[in-house]
Coordinates of C-alpha atoms in Angstrom, one line a residue:
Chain A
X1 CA 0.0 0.0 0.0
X2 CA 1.2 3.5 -0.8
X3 CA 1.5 6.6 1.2
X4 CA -2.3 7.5 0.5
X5 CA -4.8 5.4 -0.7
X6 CA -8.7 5.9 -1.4
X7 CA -11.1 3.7 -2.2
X8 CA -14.5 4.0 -3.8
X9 CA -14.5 7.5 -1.7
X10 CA -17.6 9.2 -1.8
X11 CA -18.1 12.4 -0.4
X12 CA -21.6 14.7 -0.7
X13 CA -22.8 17.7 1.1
X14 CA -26.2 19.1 1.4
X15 CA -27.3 22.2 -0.5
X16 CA -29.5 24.5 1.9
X17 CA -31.6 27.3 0.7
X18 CA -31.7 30.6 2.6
X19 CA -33.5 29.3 5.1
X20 CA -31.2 26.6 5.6
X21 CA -33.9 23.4 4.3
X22 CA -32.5 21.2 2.5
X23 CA -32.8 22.0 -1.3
X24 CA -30.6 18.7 -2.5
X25 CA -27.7 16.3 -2.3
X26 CA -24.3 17.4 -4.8
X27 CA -22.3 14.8 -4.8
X28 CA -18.6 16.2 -5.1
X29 CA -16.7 13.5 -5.1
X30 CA -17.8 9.9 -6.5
X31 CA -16.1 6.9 -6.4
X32 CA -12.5 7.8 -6.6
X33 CA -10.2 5.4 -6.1
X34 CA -6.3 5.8 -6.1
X35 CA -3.2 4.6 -5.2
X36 CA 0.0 6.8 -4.6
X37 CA 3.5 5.5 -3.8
X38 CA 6.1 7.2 -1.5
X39 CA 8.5 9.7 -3.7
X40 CA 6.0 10.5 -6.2
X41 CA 5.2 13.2 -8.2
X42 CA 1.3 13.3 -8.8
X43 CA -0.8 15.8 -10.7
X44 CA -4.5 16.3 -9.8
X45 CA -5.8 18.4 -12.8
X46 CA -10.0 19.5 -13.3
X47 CA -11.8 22.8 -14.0
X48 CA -13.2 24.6 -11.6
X49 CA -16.0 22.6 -9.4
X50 CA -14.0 19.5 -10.5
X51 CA -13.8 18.3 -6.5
X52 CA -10.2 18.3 -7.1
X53 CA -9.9 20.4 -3.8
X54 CA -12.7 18.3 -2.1
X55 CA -10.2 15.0 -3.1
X56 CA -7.2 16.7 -1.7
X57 CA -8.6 18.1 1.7
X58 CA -9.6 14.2 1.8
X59 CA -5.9 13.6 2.0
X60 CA -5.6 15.5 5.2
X61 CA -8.5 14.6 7.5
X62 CA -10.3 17.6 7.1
X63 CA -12.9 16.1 5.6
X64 CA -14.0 12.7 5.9
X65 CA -15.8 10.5 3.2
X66 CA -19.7 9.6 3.3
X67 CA -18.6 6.7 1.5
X68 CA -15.6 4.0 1.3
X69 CA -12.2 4.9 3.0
X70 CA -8.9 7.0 2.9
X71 CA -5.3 5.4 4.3
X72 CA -2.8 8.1 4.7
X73 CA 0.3 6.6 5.9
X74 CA -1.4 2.8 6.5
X75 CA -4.2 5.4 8.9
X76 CA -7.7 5.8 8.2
X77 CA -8.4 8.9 8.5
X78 CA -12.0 8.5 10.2
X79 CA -9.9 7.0 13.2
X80 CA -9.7 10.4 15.7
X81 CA -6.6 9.3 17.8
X82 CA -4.7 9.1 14.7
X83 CA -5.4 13.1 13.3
X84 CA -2.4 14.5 14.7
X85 CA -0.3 11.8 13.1
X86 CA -2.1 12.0 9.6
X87 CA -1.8 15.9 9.2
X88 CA 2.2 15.6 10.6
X89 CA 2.4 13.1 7.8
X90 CA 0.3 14.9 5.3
X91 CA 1.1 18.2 5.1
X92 CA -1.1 20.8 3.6
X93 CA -0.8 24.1 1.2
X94 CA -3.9 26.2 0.6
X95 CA -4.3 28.6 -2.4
X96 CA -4.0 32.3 -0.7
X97 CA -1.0 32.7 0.6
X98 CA -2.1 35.2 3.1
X99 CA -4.7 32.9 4.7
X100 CA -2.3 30.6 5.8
X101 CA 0.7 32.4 7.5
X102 CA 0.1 32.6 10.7
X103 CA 3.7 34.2 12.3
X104 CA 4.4 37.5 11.8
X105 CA 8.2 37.1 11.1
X106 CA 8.7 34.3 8.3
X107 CA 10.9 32.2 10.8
X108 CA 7.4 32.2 13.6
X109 CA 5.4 31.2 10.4
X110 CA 7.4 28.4 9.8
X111 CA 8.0 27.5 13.9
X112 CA 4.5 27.4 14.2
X113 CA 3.5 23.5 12.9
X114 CA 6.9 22.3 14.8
X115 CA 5.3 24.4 17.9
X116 CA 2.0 22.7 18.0
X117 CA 4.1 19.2 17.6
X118 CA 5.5 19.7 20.6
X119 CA 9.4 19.8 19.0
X120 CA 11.7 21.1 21.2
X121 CA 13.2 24.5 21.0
X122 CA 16.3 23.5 20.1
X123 CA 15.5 21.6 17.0
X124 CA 12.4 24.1 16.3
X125 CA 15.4 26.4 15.0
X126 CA 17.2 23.7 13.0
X127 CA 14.1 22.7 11.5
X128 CA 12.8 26.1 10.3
X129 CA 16.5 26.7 9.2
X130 CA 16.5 23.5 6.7
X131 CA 13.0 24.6 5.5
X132 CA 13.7 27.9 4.8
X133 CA 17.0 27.0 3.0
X134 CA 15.1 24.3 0.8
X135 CA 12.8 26.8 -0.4
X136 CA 15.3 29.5 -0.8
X137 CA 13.7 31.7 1.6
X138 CA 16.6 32.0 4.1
X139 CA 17.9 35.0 3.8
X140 CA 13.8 36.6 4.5
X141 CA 13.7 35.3 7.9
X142 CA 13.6 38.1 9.6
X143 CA 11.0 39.6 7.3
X144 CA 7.0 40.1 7.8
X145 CA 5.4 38.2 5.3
X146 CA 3.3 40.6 4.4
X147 CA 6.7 42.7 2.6
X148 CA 6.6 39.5 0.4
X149 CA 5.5 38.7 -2.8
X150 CA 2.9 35.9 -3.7
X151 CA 5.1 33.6 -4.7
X152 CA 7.6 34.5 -1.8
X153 CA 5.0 34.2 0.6
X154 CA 4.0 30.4 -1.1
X155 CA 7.4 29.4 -0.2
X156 CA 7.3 30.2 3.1
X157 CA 4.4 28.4 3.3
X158 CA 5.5 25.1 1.8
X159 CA 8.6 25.5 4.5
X160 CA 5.8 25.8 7.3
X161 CA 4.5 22.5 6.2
X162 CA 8.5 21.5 5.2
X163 CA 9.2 22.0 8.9
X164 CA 6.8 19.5 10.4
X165 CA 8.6 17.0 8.5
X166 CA 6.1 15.1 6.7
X167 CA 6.0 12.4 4.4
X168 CA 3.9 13.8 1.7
X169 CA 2.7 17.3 0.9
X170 CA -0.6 18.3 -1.0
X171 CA -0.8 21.6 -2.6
X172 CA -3.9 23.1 -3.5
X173 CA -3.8 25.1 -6.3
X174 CA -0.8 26.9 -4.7
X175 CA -0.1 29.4 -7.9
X176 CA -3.6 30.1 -8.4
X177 CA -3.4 33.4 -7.3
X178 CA 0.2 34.1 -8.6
X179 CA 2.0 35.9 -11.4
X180 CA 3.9 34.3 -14.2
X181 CA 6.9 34.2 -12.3
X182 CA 5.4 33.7 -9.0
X183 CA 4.2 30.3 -10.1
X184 CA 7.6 29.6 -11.8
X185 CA 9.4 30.1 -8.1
X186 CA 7.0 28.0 -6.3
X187 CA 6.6 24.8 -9.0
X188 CA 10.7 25.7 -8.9
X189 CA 10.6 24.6 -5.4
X190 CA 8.0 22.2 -5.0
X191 CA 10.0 19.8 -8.1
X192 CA 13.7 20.4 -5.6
X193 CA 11.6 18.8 -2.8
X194 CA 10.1 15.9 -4.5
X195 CA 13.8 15.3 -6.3
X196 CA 16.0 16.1 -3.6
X197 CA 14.4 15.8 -0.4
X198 CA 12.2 12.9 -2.2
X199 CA 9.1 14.2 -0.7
X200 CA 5.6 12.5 -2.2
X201 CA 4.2 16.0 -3.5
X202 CA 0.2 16.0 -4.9
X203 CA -0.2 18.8 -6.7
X204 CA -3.6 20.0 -7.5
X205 CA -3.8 22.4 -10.0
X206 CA -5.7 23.5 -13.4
X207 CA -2.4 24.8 -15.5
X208 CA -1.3 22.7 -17.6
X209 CA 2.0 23.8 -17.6
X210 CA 3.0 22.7 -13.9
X211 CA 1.8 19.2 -14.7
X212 CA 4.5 17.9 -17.1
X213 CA 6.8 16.7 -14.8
X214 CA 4.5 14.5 -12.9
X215 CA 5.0 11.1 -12.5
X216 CA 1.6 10.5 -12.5
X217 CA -1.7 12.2 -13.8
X218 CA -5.0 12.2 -12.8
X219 CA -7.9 13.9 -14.1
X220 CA -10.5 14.4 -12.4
X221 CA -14.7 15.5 -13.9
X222 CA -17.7 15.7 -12.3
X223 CA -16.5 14.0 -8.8
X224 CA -14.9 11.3 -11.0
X225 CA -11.8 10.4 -12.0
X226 CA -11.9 10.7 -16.0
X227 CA -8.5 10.0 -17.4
X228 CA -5.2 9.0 -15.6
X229 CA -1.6 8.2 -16.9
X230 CA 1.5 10.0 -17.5
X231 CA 1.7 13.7 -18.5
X232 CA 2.6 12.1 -21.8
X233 CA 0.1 9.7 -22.1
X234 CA -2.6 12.0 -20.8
X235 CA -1.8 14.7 -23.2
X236 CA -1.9 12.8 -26.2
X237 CA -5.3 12.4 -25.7
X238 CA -6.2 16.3 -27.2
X239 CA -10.1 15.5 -27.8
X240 CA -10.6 14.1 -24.8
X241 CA -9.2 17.2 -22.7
X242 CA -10.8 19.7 -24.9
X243 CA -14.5 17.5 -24.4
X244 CA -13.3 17.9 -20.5
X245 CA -12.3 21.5 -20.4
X246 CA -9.3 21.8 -20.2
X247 CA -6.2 23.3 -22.2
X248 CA -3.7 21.4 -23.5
X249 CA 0.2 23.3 -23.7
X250 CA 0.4 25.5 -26.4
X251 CA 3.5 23.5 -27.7
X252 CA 1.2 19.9 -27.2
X253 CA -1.2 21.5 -29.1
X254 CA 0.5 23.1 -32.3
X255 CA 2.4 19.1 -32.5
X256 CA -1.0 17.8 -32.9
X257 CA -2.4 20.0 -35.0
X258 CA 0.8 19.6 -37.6
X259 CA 0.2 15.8 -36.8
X260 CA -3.4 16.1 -37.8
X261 CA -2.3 17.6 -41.3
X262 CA 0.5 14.9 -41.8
X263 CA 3.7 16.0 -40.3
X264 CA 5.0 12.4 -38.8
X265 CA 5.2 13.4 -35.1
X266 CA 5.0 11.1 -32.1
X267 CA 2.1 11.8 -29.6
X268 CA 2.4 13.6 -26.8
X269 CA 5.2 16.4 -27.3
X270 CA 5.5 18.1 -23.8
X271 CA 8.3 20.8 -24.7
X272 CA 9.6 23.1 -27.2
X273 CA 12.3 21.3 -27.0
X274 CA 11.1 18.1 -27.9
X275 CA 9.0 19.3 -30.2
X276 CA 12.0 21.3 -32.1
X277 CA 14.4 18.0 -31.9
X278 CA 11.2 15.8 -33.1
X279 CA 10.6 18.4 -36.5
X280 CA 14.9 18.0 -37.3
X281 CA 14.6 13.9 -37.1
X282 CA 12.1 14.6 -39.6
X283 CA 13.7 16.7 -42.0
X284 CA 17.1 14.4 -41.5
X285 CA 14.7 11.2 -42.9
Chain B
X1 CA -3.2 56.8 3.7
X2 CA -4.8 53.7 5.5
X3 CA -1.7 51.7 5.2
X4 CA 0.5 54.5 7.4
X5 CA -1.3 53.5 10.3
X6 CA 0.5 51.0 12.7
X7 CA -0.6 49.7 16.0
X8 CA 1.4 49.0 18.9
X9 CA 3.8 51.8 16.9
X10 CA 6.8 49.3 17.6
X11 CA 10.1 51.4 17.1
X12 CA 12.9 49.0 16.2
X13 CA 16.1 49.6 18.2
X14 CA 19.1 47.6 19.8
X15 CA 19.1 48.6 23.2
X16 CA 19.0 47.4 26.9
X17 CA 15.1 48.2 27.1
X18 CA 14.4 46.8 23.9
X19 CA 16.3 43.3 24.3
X20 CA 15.0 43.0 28.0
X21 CA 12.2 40.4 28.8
X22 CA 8.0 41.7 27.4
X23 CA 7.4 39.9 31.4
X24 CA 10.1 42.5 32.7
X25 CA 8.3 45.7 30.9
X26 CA 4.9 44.6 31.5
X27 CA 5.0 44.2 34.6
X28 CA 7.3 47.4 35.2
X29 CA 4.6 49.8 33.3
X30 CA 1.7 48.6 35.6
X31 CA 3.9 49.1 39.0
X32 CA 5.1 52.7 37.9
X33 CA 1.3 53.7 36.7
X34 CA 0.5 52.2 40.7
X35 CA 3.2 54.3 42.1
X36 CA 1.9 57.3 40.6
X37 CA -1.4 56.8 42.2
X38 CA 0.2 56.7 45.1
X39 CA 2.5 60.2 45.5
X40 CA 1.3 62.9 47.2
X41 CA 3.5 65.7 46.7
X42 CA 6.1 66.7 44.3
X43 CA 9.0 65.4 45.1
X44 CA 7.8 62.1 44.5
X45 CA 7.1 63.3 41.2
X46 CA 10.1 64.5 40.5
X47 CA 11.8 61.3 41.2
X48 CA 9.1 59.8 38.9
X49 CA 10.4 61.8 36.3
X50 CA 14.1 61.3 36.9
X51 CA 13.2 57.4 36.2
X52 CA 11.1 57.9 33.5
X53 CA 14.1 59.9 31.3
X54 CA 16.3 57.5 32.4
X55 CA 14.6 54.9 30.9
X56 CA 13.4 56.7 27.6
X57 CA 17.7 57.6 27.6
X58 CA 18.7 53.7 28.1
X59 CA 15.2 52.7 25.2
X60 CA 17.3 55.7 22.5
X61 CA 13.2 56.3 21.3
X62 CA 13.6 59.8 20.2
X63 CA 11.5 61.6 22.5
X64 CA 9.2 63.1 20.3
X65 CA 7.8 59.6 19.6
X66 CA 7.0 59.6 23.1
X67 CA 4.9 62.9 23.3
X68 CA 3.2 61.7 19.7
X69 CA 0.9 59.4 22.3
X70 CA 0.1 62.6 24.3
X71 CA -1.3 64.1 21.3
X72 CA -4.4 61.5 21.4
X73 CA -5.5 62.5 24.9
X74 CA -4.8 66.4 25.1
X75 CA -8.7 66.6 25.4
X76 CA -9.3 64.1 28.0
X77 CA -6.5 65.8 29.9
X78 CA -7.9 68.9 29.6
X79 CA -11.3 68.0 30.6
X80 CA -10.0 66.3 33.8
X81 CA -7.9 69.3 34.6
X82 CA -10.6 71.6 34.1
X83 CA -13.0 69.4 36.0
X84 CA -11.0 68.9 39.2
X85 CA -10.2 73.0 39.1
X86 CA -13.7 74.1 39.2
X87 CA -15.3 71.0 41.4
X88 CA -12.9 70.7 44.0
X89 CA -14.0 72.1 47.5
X90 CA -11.9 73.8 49.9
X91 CA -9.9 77.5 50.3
X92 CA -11.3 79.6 47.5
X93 CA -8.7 82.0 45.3
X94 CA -11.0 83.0 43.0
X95 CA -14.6 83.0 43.1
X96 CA -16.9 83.4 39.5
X97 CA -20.7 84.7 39.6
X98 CA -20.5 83.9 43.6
X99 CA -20.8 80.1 42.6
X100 CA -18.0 78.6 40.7
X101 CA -14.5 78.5 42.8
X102 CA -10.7 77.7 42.1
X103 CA -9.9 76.3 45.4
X104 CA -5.9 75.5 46.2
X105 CA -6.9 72.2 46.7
X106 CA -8.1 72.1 43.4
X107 CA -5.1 73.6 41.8
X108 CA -3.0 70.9 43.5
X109 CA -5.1 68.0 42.5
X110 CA -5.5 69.3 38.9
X111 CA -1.8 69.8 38.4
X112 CA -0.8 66.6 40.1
X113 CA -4.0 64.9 37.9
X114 CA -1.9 66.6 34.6
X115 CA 1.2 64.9 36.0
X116 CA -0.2 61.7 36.8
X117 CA -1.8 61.6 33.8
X118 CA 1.1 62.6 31.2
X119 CA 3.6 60.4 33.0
X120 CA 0.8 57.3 32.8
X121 CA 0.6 57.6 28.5
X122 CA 4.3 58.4 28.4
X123 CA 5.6 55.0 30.3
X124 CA 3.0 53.1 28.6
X125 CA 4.2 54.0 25.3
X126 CA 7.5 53.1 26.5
X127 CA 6.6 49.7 26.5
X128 CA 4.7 49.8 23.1
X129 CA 7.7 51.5 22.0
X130 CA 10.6 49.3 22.6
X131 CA 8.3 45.9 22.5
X132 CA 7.0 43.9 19.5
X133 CA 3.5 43.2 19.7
X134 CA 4.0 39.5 18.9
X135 CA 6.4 39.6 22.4
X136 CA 3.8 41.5 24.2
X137 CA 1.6 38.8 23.8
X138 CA 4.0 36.0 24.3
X139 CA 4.7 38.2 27.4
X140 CA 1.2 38.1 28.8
X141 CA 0.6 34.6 28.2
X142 CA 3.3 34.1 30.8
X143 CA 2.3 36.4 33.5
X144 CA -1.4 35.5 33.4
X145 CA -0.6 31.7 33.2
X146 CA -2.1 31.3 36.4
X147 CA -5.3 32.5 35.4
X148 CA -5.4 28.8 33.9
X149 CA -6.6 27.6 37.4
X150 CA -9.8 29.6 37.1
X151 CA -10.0 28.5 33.7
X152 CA -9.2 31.1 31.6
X153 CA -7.8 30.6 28.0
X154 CA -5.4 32.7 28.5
X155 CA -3.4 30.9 25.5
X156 CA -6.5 31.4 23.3
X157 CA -7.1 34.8 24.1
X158 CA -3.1 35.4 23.7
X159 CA -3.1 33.4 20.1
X160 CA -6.2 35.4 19.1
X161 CA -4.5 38.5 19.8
X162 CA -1.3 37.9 17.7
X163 CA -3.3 36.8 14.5
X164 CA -5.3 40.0 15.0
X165 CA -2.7 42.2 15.2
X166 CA -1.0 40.0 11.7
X167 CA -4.0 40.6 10.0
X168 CA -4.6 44.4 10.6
X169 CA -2.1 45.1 7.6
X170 CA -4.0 42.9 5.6
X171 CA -7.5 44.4 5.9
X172 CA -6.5 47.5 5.7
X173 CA -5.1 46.9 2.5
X174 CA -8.4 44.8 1.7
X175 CA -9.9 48.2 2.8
X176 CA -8.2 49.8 0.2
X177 CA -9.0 47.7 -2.7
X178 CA -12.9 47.6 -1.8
X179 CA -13.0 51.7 -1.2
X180 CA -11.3 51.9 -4.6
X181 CA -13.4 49.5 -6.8
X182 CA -16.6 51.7 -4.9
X183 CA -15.0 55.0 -6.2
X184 CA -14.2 53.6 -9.7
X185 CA -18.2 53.0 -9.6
X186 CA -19.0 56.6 -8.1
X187 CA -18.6 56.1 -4.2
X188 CA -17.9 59.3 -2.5
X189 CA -16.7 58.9 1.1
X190 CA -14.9 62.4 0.5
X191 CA -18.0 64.7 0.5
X192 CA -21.0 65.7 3.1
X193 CA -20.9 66.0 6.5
X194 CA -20.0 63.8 9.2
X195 CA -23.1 61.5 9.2
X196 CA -23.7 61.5 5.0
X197 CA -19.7 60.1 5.3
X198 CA -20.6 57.8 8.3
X199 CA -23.8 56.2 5.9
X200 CA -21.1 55.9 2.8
X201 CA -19.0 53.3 4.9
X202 CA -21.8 51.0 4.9
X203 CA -21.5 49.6 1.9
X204 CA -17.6 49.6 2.5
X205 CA -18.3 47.2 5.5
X206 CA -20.2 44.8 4.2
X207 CA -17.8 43.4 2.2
X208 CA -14.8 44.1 4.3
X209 CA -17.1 41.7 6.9
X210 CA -17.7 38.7 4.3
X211 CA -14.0 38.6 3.4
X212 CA -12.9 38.5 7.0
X213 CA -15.2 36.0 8.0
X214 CA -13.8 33.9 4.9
X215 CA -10.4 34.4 5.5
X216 CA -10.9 33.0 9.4
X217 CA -12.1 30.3 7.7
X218 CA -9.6 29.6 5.4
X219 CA -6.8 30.5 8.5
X220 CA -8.8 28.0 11.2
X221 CA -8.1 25.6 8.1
X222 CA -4.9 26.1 7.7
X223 CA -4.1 26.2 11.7
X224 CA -5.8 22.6 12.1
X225 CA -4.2 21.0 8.7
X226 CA -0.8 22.2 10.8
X227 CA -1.8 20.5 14.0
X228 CA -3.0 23.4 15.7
X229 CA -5.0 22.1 18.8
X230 CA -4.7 24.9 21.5
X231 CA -2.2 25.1 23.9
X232 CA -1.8 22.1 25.5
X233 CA 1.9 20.5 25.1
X234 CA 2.9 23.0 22.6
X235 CA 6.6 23.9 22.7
X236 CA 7.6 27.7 21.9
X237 CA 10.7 28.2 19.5
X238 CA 11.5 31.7 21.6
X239 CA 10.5 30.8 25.0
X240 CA 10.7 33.2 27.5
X241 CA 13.9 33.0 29.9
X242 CA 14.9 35.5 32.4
X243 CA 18.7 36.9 31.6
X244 CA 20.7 38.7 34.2
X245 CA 19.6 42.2 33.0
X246 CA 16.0 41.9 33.9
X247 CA 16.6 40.6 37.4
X248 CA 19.1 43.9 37.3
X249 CA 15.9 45.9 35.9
X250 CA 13.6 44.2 38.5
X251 CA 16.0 45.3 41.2
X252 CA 16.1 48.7 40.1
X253 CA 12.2 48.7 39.5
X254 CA 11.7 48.1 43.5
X255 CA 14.5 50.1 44.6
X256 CA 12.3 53.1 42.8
X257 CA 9.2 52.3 44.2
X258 CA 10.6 52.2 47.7
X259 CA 12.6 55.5 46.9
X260 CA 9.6 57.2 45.2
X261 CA 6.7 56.0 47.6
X262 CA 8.8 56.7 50.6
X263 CA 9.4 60.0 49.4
X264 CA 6.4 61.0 47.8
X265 CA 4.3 59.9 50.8
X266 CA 6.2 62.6 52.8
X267 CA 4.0 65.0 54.3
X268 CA 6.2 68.6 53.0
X269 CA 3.3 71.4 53.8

C-alpha cells in the first residue's frame, strides 16, 4: 500500500436554501479510487467545481468521506486518535498565501507546525533553518510576510508544512493566485523537494504547464476520476481534454495540429524542446 | 493613507530596554502607573520623572515619539484638569458669579492629575515603543498563566490577539482595494458631513465583513491542517527566559518604588 490510498471515496454535502432546508444532495466526489506511492510526483488536474480540492482536503483529515475509505500513511483517517499523526504526515498548502501564514516574522510562520508538535526548541530552530533553506527563503527570515510577494509568501508556506517533516505534501492550487513568475518560483521549489528531499508532493492544480513533470496524472470531472496516466500519455489524448475542459500546452497542441495535417510526429510532445528535436529527425529522414 | 497607520507603533532599536524580557516591561509599566497613584506631593514626582528619562535615555526612542501618544488624549487631559479645578471644594482664590470657585486644593489636584496623567501615556508607550507586539503577547501569556486555574484561555485569548494584530495590515489593504473599486463605480466617502460620510461606509463594511469572515475560515483551516489544537503541550521556538539584565531591571524597579513612595508619601506642607 502506498502513502495515500482511497477507495470508492464518496463524499456529498447538502445544498440548503436561505433558510437553511434542504434543497438537495451534490455529490462532489464519486467513487474515486487511487493509489499513490512514497517519492512521487502526482498531478491532480480539473476545471473549476471538478472536486479536485474536495479530493485533496480528503488527504488530510479535514474532511471525511460519506462513503468508502482513505489510508494516509497505513491510517484511516476517520480513526480520531490518529489526526495528529495524519496531518504531521500529510502536510497541507492552501491557495492564498495570506490565509495561511500565521507568524508575523517568516521564521514564527514556519516555527508554528513544529510548535504545536510539541518539538523542542532547540530543534524548532534547525528545523525552520533547513526549511527555509530548501525553499530559498533563508535570507527573508527576519521579514513580515506581508513585505513578500505571492510567490515569496508560497514558499514560506511550503517551509511551514516542510518543517513539520512530513511524508507527503498536498498543494492546493498553490499558484492560483500568482504571477507568471510567481508560479515559476514556487513549481521551482515544489520539483527540488520531490527530487531532492524525495518528498511524495500532490499537486492539485488546473495549468497545464505545472503538470508535465508529474510522474503521474489524474484527471478528475464531475467528482470522477476521467483519465489517468503520465503527463505524456494524458496529453496525447487532445479531444478528450478539450470534451473535458481543459487546455492542452500551447507546444502539445500546435504538435497535434501539424500531426493532424501529416507532419510524422510522435504523440504527446511536452516541450519546445522536444518538439524542435522531433521536426529535425524529420527533416534528416 | 490607510496603510501609514500602525498599532502597537513598535520602534525598532538595539538597546537594553528593547532586548529586555515583554514579562520585565509589562509588569514594570503597571507598578510605575500604581506608584503614581500613590505620591502625594512633588518630590515624588520629581523622582518619577528622573526614572522615567532615564529609561526613555537607556530605550534611545527619540522623545518626540514619546509625546506623539500625548497628542491622542490632550482633550481628556484637559477635561479632567478643568474638572477637578472648578469642582474641587476647599480654600477659595478665585470666586466666578459667587458660585463657581478655584480652590488650592483644586489647583493641587489638577496639576498633580496633569502629571499623573502625562507620565501614565508616556511610560505606557515606552513599552509599546521598545516591544513587539508579537512579544507582548508572548509576554502576557506568561504572566497571566495562572489565570489557567480559574479557567481562563489565556493561550486562546493570547493566540487570538497575535493573528489579529497579523491581520490588521492585511485588511487595511483589503480596505483599500474595496474603497477603490466603490470610487471607480462613483462612491464618494470624500464629500457631506459627518453622518452622510458615516452612511457611505456602509456599503464599505459589508464586504470588508464577508471577506474576514472567509479568510478565518480559510486561517482556522490552515491552523488545524498544521496541527494546531490549542495550547496544551505545545513547545515555543523563543521561549521566555529571564537573563541577568531583567533581574538587574527588576532590582532597580523596587528600589524606585521604595525610593519614590517613601518619598512621595512625605508629608512637606
Amino acid at each position: 500500500m502506498g502513502i495515500i490510498k482511497a477507495k470508492d471515496v464518496i463524499y456529498e454535502y447538502m445544498r440548503r436554501d436561505e433558510e437553511g432546508n434542504v434543497e438537495g444532495i451534490t455529490r462532489a466526489v464519486d467513487k474515486v479510487s487511487l493509489d499513490i506511492n512514497q517519492g512521487d510526483f502526482i498531478a491532480i488536474l480539473g476545471h473549476n467545481g471538478s472536486g479536485k480540492s474536495t479530493l485533496a482536503k480528503h488527504m488530510n483529515a479535514i474532511l471525511y468521506p460519506t462513503e468508502g475509505t482513505v489510508w494516509v500513511d497505513g491510517k484511516d483517517t476517520r480513526e480520531e486518535e490518529e489526526l495528529w499523526n495524519i496531518r504531521q504526515s500529510a502536510g497541507m498548502v492552501f491557495q492564498n498565501p495570506d490565509n495561511q501564514i500565521i507568524g508575523q516574522v517568516v521564521e514564527e510562520d514556519v516555527g508554528f507546525g513544529p510548535e504545536n508538535m510539541g518539538v523542542p526548541t532547540k530543534e524548532i530552530w534547525e528545523r525552520v533553518e533547513e526549511s527555509l533553506k530548501a525553499v530559498g527563503m533563508y535570507k527573508f527570515r527576519k521579514h513580515s510576510p506581508n513585505k513578500l510577494s505571492g510567490g515569496q509568501k508560497q514558499r514560506v508556506s511550503i517551509a511551514g508544512v516542510l518543517a513539520m517533516h512530513p511524508k507527503c505534501i498536498i498543494l492546493d492550487e498553490p499558484t492560483a493566485m500568482l504571477d507568471p513568475n510567481g508560479r515559476k518560483e514556487v513549481i521551482r521549489a515544489i520539483r527540488a523537494l520531490n527530487d531532492v528531499e524525495k518528498i511524495t508532493v500532490i499537486l492539485i492544480t488546473h495549468y497545464m504547464e505545472e503538470i508535465i513533470y508529474a510522474d503521474k496524472v489524474y484527471v478528475m470531472d464531475d467528482g470522477k476520476i476521467a483519465m489517468q496516466g503520465t503527463p505524456r500519455e494524458i496529453f496525447s489524448q487532445v479531444e478528450k481534454l478539450k470534451s473535458l475542459r481543459l487546455d492542452v500546452p500551447q507546444v502539445t497542441l500546435l504538435a497535434y495540429e501539424l500531426k493532424k495535417r501529416g507532419v510524422d510526429l510522435p504523440d504527446g510532445i511536452l516541450t519546445t524542446e522536444e518538439l524542435v528535436g522531433a521536426l529535425k529527425q524529420n527533416r534528416k529522414g | 493613507m490607510l496603510r501609514d497607520i500602525t498599532l502597537g507603533q513598535y520602534y525598532p532599536e538595539e538597546s537594553v530596554i528593547h532586548k529586555m524580557d515583554p514579562r520585565v516591561k509589562l509588569g514594570g509599566t503597571v507598578l510605575y502607573i500604581i506608584s503614581l497613584f500613590f505620591m502625594k506631593n512633588i518630590l515624588g514626582y520629581m523622582i518619577a520623572a528622573l526614572f522615567l528619562g532615564l529609561v526613555i535615555k537607556l530605550s534611545k526612542v527619540p522623545f518626540k515619539f514619546m509625546v506623539k501618544g500625548m497628542k491622542t488624549i490632550l482633550m481628556l487631559l484637559m477635561i479632567t484638569v478643568v474638572f477637578n479645578l472648578f469642582l474641587t471644594q476647599g480654600t477659595p482664590i478665585v470666586t466666578f458669579f459667587g458660585k463657581i470657585s478655584i480652590t488650592w486644593e483644586g489647583l493641587e489636584l489638577a496639576v498633580f492629575m496633569a502629571i499623573r496623567l502625562s507620565f501614565l501615556i508616556i511610560g505606557s508607550s515606552v513599552m509599546t515603543l521598545t516591544t513587539t507586539p508579537n512579544n507582548l503577547t508572548d509576554g502576557m501569556e506568561k504572566m497571566l498563566g495562572f489565570l489557567k486555574v480559574f479557567k481562563v484561555p489565556v493561550h486562546e485569548v493570547a493566540m487570538m490577539m497575535s493573528i489579529a494584530l497579523r491581520f490588521i495590515p492585511i485588511l487595511l489593504e483589503e480596505t483599500d482595494k474595496i474603497m477603490k473599486a466603490q470610487i471607480a463605480r462613483g462612491a464618494d466617502f470624500e464629500s457631506g458631513n459627518l453622518i452622510q460620510r458615516a452612511k457611505a461606509m456602509v456599503p464599505l463594511l459589508v464586504p470588508l465583513f464577508i471577506s474576514a469572515f472567509r479568510r478565518a475560515n480559510d486561517l482556522a483551516m490552515a491552523m488545524e491542517a498544521r496541527c494546531y489544537r490549542g495550547g496544551e503541550g505545545r513547545t515555543k521556538m523563543k521561549p521566555l527566559i529571564y537573563q541577568k539584565n531583567d533581574y538587574l531591571a527588576y532590582a532597580a524597579l523596587v528600589l524606585y518604588l521604595i525610593i519614590s513612595i517613601g518619598i512621595g508619601r512625605l508629608t512637606l506642607f
